[in-house]
Short mmCIF file of C-alpha atoms in Angstrom, two decimals:
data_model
loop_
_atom_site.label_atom_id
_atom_site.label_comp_id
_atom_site.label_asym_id
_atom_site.label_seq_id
_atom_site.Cartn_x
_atom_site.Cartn_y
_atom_site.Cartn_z
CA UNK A 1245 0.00 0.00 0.00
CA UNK A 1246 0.94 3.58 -0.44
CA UNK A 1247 0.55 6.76 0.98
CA UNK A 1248 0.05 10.26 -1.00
CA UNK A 1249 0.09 12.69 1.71
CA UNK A 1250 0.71 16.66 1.77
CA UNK A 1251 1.87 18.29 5.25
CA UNK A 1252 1.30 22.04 6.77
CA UNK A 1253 1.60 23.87 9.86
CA UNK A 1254 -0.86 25.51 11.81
CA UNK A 1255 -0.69 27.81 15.12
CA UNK A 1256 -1.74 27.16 18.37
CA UNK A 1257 -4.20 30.64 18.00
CA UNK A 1258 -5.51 29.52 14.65
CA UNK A 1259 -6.39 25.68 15.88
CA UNK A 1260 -10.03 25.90 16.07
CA UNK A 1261 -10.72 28.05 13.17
CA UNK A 1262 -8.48 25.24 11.16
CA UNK A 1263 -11.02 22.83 12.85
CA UNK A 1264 -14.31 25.24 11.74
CA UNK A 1265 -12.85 25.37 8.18
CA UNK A 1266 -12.28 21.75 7.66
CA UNK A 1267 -15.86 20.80 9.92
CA UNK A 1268 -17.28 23.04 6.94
CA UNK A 1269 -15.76 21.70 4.13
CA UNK A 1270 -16.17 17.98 4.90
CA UNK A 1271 -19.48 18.35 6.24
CA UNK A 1272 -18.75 16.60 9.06
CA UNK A 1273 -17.74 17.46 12.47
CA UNK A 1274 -14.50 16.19 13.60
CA UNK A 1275 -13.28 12.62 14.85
CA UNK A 1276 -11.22 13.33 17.96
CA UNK A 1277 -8.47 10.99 17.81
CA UNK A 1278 -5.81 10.34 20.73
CA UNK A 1279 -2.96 7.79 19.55
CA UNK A 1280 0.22 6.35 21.95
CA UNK A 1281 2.92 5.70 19.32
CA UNK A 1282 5.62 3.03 20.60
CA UNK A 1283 8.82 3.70 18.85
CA UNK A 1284 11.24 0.54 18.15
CA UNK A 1285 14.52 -0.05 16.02
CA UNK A 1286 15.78 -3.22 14.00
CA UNK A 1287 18.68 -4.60 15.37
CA UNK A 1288 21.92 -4.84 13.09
CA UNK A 1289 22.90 -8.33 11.96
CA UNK A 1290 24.38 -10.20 14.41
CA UNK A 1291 28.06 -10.13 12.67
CA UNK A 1292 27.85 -7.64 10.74
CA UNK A 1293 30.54 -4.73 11.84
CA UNK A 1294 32.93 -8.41 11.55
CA UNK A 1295 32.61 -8.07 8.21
CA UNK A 1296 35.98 -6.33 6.53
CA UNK A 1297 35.59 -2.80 5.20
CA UNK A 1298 36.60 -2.11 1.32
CA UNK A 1299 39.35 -0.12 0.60
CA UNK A 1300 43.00 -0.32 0.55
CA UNK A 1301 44.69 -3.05 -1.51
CA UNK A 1302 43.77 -5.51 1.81
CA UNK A 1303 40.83 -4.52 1.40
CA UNK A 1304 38.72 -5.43 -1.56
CA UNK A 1305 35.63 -7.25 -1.17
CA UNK A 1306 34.80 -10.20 -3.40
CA UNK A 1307 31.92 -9.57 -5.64
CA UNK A 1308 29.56 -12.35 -3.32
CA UNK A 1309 30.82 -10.48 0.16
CA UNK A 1310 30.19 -7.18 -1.18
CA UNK A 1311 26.55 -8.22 -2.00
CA UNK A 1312 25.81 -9.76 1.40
CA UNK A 1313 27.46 -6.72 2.91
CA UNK A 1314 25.32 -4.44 1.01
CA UNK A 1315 22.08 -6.52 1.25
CA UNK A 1316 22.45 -6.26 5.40
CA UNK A 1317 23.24 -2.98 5.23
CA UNK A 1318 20.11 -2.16 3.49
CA UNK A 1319 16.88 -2.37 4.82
CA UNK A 1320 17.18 -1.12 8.60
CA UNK A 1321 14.11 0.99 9.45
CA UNK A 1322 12.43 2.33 12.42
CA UNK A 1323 8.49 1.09 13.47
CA UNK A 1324 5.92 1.93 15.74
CA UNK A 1325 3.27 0.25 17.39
CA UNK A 1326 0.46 2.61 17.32
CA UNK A 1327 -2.41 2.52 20.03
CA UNK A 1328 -5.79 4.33 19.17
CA UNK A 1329 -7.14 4.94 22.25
CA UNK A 1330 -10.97 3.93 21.70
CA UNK A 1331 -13.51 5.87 23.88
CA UNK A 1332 -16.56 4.21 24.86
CA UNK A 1333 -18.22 6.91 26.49
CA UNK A 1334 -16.71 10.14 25.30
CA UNK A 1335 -17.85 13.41 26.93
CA UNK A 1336 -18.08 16.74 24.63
CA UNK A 1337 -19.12 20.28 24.66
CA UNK A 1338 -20.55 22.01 21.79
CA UNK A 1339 -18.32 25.06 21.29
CA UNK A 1340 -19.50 27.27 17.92
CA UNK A 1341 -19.60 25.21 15.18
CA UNK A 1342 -17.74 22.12 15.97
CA UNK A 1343 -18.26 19.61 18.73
CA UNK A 1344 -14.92 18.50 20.29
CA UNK A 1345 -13.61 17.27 23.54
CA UNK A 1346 -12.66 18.90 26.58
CA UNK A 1347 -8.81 19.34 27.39
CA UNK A 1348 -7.96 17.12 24.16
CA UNK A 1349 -8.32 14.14 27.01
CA UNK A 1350 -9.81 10.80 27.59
CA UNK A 1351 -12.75 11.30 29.83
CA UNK A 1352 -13.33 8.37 31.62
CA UNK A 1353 -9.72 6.17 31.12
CA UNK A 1354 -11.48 3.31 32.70
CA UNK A 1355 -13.93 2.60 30.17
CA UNK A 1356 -10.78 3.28 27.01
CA UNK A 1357 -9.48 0.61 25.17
CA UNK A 1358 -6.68 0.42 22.68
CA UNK A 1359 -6.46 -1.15 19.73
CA UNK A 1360 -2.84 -1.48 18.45
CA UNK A 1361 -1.32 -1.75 15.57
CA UNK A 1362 2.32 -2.55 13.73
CA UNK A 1363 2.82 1.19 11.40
CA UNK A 1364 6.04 0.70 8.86
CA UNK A 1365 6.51 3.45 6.41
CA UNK A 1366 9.25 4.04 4.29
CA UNK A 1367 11.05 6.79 3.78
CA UNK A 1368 8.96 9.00 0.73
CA UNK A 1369 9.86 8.72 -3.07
CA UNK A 1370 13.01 11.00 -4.01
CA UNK A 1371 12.81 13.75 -6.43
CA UNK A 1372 10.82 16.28 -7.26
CA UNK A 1373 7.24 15.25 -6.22
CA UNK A 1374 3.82 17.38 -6.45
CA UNK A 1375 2.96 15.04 -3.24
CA UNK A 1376 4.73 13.09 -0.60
CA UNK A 1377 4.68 9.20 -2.03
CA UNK A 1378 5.72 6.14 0.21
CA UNK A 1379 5.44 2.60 0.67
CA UNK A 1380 3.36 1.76 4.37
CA UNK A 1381 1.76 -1.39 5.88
CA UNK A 1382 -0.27 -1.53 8.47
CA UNK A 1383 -1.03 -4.63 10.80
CA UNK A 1384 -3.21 -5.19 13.34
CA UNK A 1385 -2.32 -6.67 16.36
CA UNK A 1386 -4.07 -8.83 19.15
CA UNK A 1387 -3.29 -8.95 22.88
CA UNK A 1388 0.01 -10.25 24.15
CA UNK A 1389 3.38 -9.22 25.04
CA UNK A 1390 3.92 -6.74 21.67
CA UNK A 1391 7.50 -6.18 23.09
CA UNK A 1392 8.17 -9.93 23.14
CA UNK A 1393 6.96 -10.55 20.08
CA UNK A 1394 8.96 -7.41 17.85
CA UNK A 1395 11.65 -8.77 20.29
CA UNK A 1396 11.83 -12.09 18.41
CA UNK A 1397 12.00 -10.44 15.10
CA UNK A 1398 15.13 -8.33 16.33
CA UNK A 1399 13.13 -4.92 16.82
CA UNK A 1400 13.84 -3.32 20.67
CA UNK A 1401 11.97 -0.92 22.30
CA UNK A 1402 13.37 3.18 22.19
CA UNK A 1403 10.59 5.29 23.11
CA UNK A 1404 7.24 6.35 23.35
CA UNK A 1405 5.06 9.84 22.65
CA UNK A 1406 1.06 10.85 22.50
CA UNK A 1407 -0.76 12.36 19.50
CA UNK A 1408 -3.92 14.06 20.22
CA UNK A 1409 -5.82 15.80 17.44
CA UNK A 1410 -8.88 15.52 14.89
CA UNK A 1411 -9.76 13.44 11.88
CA UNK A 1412 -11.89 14.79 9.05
CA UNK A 1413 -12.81 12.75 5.97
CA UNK A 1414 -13.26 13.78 1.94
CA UNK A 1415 -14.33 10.77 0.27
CA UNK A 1416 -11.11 8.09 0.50
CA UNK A 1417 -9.11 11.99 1.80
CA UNK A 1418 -8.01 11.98 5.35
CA UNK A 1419 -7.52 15.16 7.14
CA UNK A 1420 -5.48 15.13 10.35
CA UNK A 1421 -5.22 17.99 12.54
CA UNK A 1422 -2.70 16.96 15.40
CA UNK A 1423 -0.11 17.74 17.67
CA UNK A 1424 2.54 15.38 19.39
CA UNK A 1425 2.73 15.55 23.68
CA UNK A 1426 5.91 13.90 25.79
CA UNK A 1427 5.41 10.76 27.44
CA UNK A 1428 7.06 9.90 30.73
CA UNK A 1429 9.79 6.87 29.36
CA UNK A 1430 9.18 3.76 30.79
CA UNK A 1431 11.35 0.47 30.63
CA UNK A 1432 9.83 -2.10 27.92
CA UNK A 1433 8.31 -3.99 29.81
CA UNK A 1434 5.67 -1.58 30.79
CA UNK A 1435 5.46 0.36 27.66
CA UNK A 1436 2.23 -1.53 26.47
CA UNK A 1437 0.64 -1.52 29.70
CA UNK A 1438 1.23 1.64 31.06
CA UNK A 1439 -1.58 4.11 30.09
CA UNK A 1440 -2.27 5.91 33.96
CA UNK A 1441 -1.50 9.15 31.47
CA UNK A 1442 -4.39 8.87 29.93
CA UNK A 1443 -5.87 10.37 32.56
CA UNK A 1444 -4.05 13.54 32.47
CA UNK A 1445 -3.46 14.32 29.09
CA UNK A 1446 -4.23 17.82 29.23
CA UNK A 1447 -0.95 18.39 31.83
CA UNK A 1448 1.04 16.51 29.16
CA UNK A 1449 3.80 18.46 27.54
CA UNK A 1450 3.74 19.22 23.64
CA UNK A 1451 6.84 18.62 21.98
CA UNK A 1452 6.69 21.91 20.09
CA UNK A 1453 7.05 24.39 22.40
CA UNK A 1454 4.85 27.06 20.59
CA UNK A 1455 1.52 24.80 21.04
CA UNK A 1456 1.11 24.80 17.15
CA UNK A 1457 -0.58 21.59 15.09
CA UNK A 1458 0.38 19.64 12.42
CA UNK A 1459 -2.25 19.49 9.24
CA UNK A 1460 -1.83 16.40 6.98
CA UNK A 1461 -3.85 15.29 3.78
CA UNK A 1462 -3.23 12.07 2.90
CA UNK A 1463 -4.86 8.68 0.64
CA UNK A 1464 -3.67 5.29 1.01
CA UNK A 1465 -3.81 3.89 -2.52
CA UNK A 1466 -3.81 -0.52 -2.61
CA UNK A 1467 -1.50 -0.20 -6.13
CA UNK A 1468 0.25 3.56 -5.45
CA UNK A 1469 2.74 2.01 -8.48
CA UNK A 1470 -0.37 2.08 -10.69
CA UNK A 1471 -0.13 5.59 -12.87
CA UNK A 1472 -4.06 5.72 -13.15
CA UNK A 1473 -4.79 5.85 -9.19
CA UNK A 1474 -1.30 7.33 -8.67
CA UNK A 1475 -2.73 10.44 -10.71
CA UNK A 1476 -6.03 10.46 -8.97
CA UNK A 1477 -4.21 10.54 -5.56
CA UNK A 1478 -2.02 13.41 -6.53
CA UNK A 1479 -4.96 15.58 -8.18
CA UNK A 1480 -7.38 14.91 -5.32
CA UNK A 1481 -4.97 15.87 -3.18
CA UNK A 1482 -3.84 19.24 -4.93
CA UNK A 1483 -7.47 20.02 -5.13
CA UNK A 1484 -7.77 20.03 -1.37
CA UNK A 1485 -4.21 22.32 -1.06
CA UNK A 1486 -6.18 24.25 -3.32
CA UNK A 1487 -9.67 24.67 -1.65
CA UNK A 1488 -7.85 25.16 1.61
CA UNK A 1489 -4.82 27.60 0.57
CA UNK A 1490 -6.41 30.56 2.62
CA UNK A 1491 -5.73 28.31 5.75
CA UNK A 1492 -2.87 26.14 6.01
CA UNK A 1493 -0.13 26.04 3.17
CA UNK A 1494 0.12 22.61 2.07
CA UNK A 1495 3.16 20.94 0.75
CA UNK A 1496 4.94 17.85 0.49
CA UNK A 1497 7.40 16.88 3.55
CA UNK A 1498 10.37 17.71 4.09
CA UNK A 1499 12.00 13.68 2.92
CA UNK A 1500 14.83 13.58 5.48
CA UNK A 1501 12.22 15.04 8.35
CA UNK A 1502 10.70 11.47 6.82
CA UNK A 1503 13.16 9.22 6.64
CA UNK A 1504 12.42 6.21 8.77
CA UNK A 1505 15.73 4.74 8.21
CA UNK A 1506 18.59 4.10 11.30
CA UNK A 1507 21.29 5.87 10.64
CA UNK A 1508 24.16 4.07 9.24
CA UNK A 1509 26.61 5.42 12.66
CA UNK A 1510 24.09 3.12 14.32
CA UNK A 1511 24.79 -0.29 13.21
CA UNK A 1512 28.08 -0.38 14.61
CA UNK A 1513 28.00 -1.46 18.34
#
């Protein structure tokens, strides 16, 4: 699956007429949406910084070693484990012309449960693009010990953050206005079950210190290599920077700010 996606920036002062805008031109009010993203990194090859360097007339790889050294070099990403925190008896206040919830918080975090899931995205298409393009997958996952299990498939545990915000929907467009808060670290064995923050989020701290949000557009296309849909995504997407231009400036990322890959200085141990 792919993702076609355009990104923009929106201040802490302008965050619910961004949400009045969008309420209006979706036609819908908006989906608050509080996520705990679980950070964790692949694990180099066992063996791998054993293998010799090239350079140097000692050291020239043979065409075979070169391509093993390459091929587990390659390939080393960053995923999360993303829990939507699922409200079963949300409370709200009606404020103007949207409806959302009080303090960006889970009301009653006794009665919340999370559904989790395994997020990979790679790092977007290079070159010039009209519109952010990369490859995701997205898996759900059941109950158990998460850690254990991305534990067997050499993936540890780094860190963890909260993303509060509000969906919108255009047809197959998603609209996500959000913002990212700190999470107390804990060890990995408690990074699943820990959720006593939930309780609290409005004393959480954001991780941009001027309060602002972040606006993406996005479409997950099935076939994002197939030109027809690949054009549809890109147009319906432009559209939207278009309608909303008097907003929020829309634009594809910045591909470095999302890169997903571990940086080469840490595969060496």
């Amino acid at each position: 699956m792919h993702e076609f996606a355009l990104y923009g920036q929106v201040a802490r002062d302008d965050h619910h007429r961004m949400l009045q805008q969008l309420a209006g031109y979706t036609r819908m009010q908006p989906q608050d949406t509080v996520e705990i993203h679980l950070v964790f990194k692949a694990r180099p090859p066992a063996g791998l910084d054993q293998i010799p360097s090239a350079g140097g007339s000692q050291g020239i790889l043979g065409p075979d070693l070169l391509k093993i050294k390459n091929m587990l070099n390659a390939g080393i990403y960053y995923v999360q484990v993303i829990g939507e925190v699922m409200q079963n008896q949300p409370e709200s206040v009606q404020n103007g012309d949207t409806v959302m919830t009080n303090g960006n918080g889970v009301s009653n975090p006794d009665k919340s449960t999370v559904n989790w899931t395994l997020d990979f995205k790679d790092t977007p298409d290079a070159g010039k693009q009209a519109v952010s393009t990369r490859l995701i997958s997205r898996t759900p996952l059941g109950e158990g010990n998460l850690v254990g299990f991305l534990a067997a498939f050499d993936y540890e545990y780094v860190s963890r953050y909260l993303v509060v915000g509000s969906r919108f929907y255009d047809h197959d467009t998603t609209l996500f206005v959000h913002k990212v808060l700190r999470l107390p670290q804990v060890s990995s064995e408690e990074a699943i079950s820990d959720q006593s923050f939930l309780s609290n989020i409005s004393e959480l701290q954001d991780l941009d210190g001027s309060g602002g949000y972040i606006v993406q557009a996005s479409i997950d296309v099935v076939d994002g290599n197939n030109p027809e849909l690949k054009e549809r995504a890109s147009r319906q997407l432009l559209a939207i920077k278009e309608a909303l231009k008097q907003a929020v400036d829309l634009t594809p990322g910045d591909r470095l700010a999302l890169d997903t890959r571990l940086p080469v200085s840490a595969r060496r141990t």
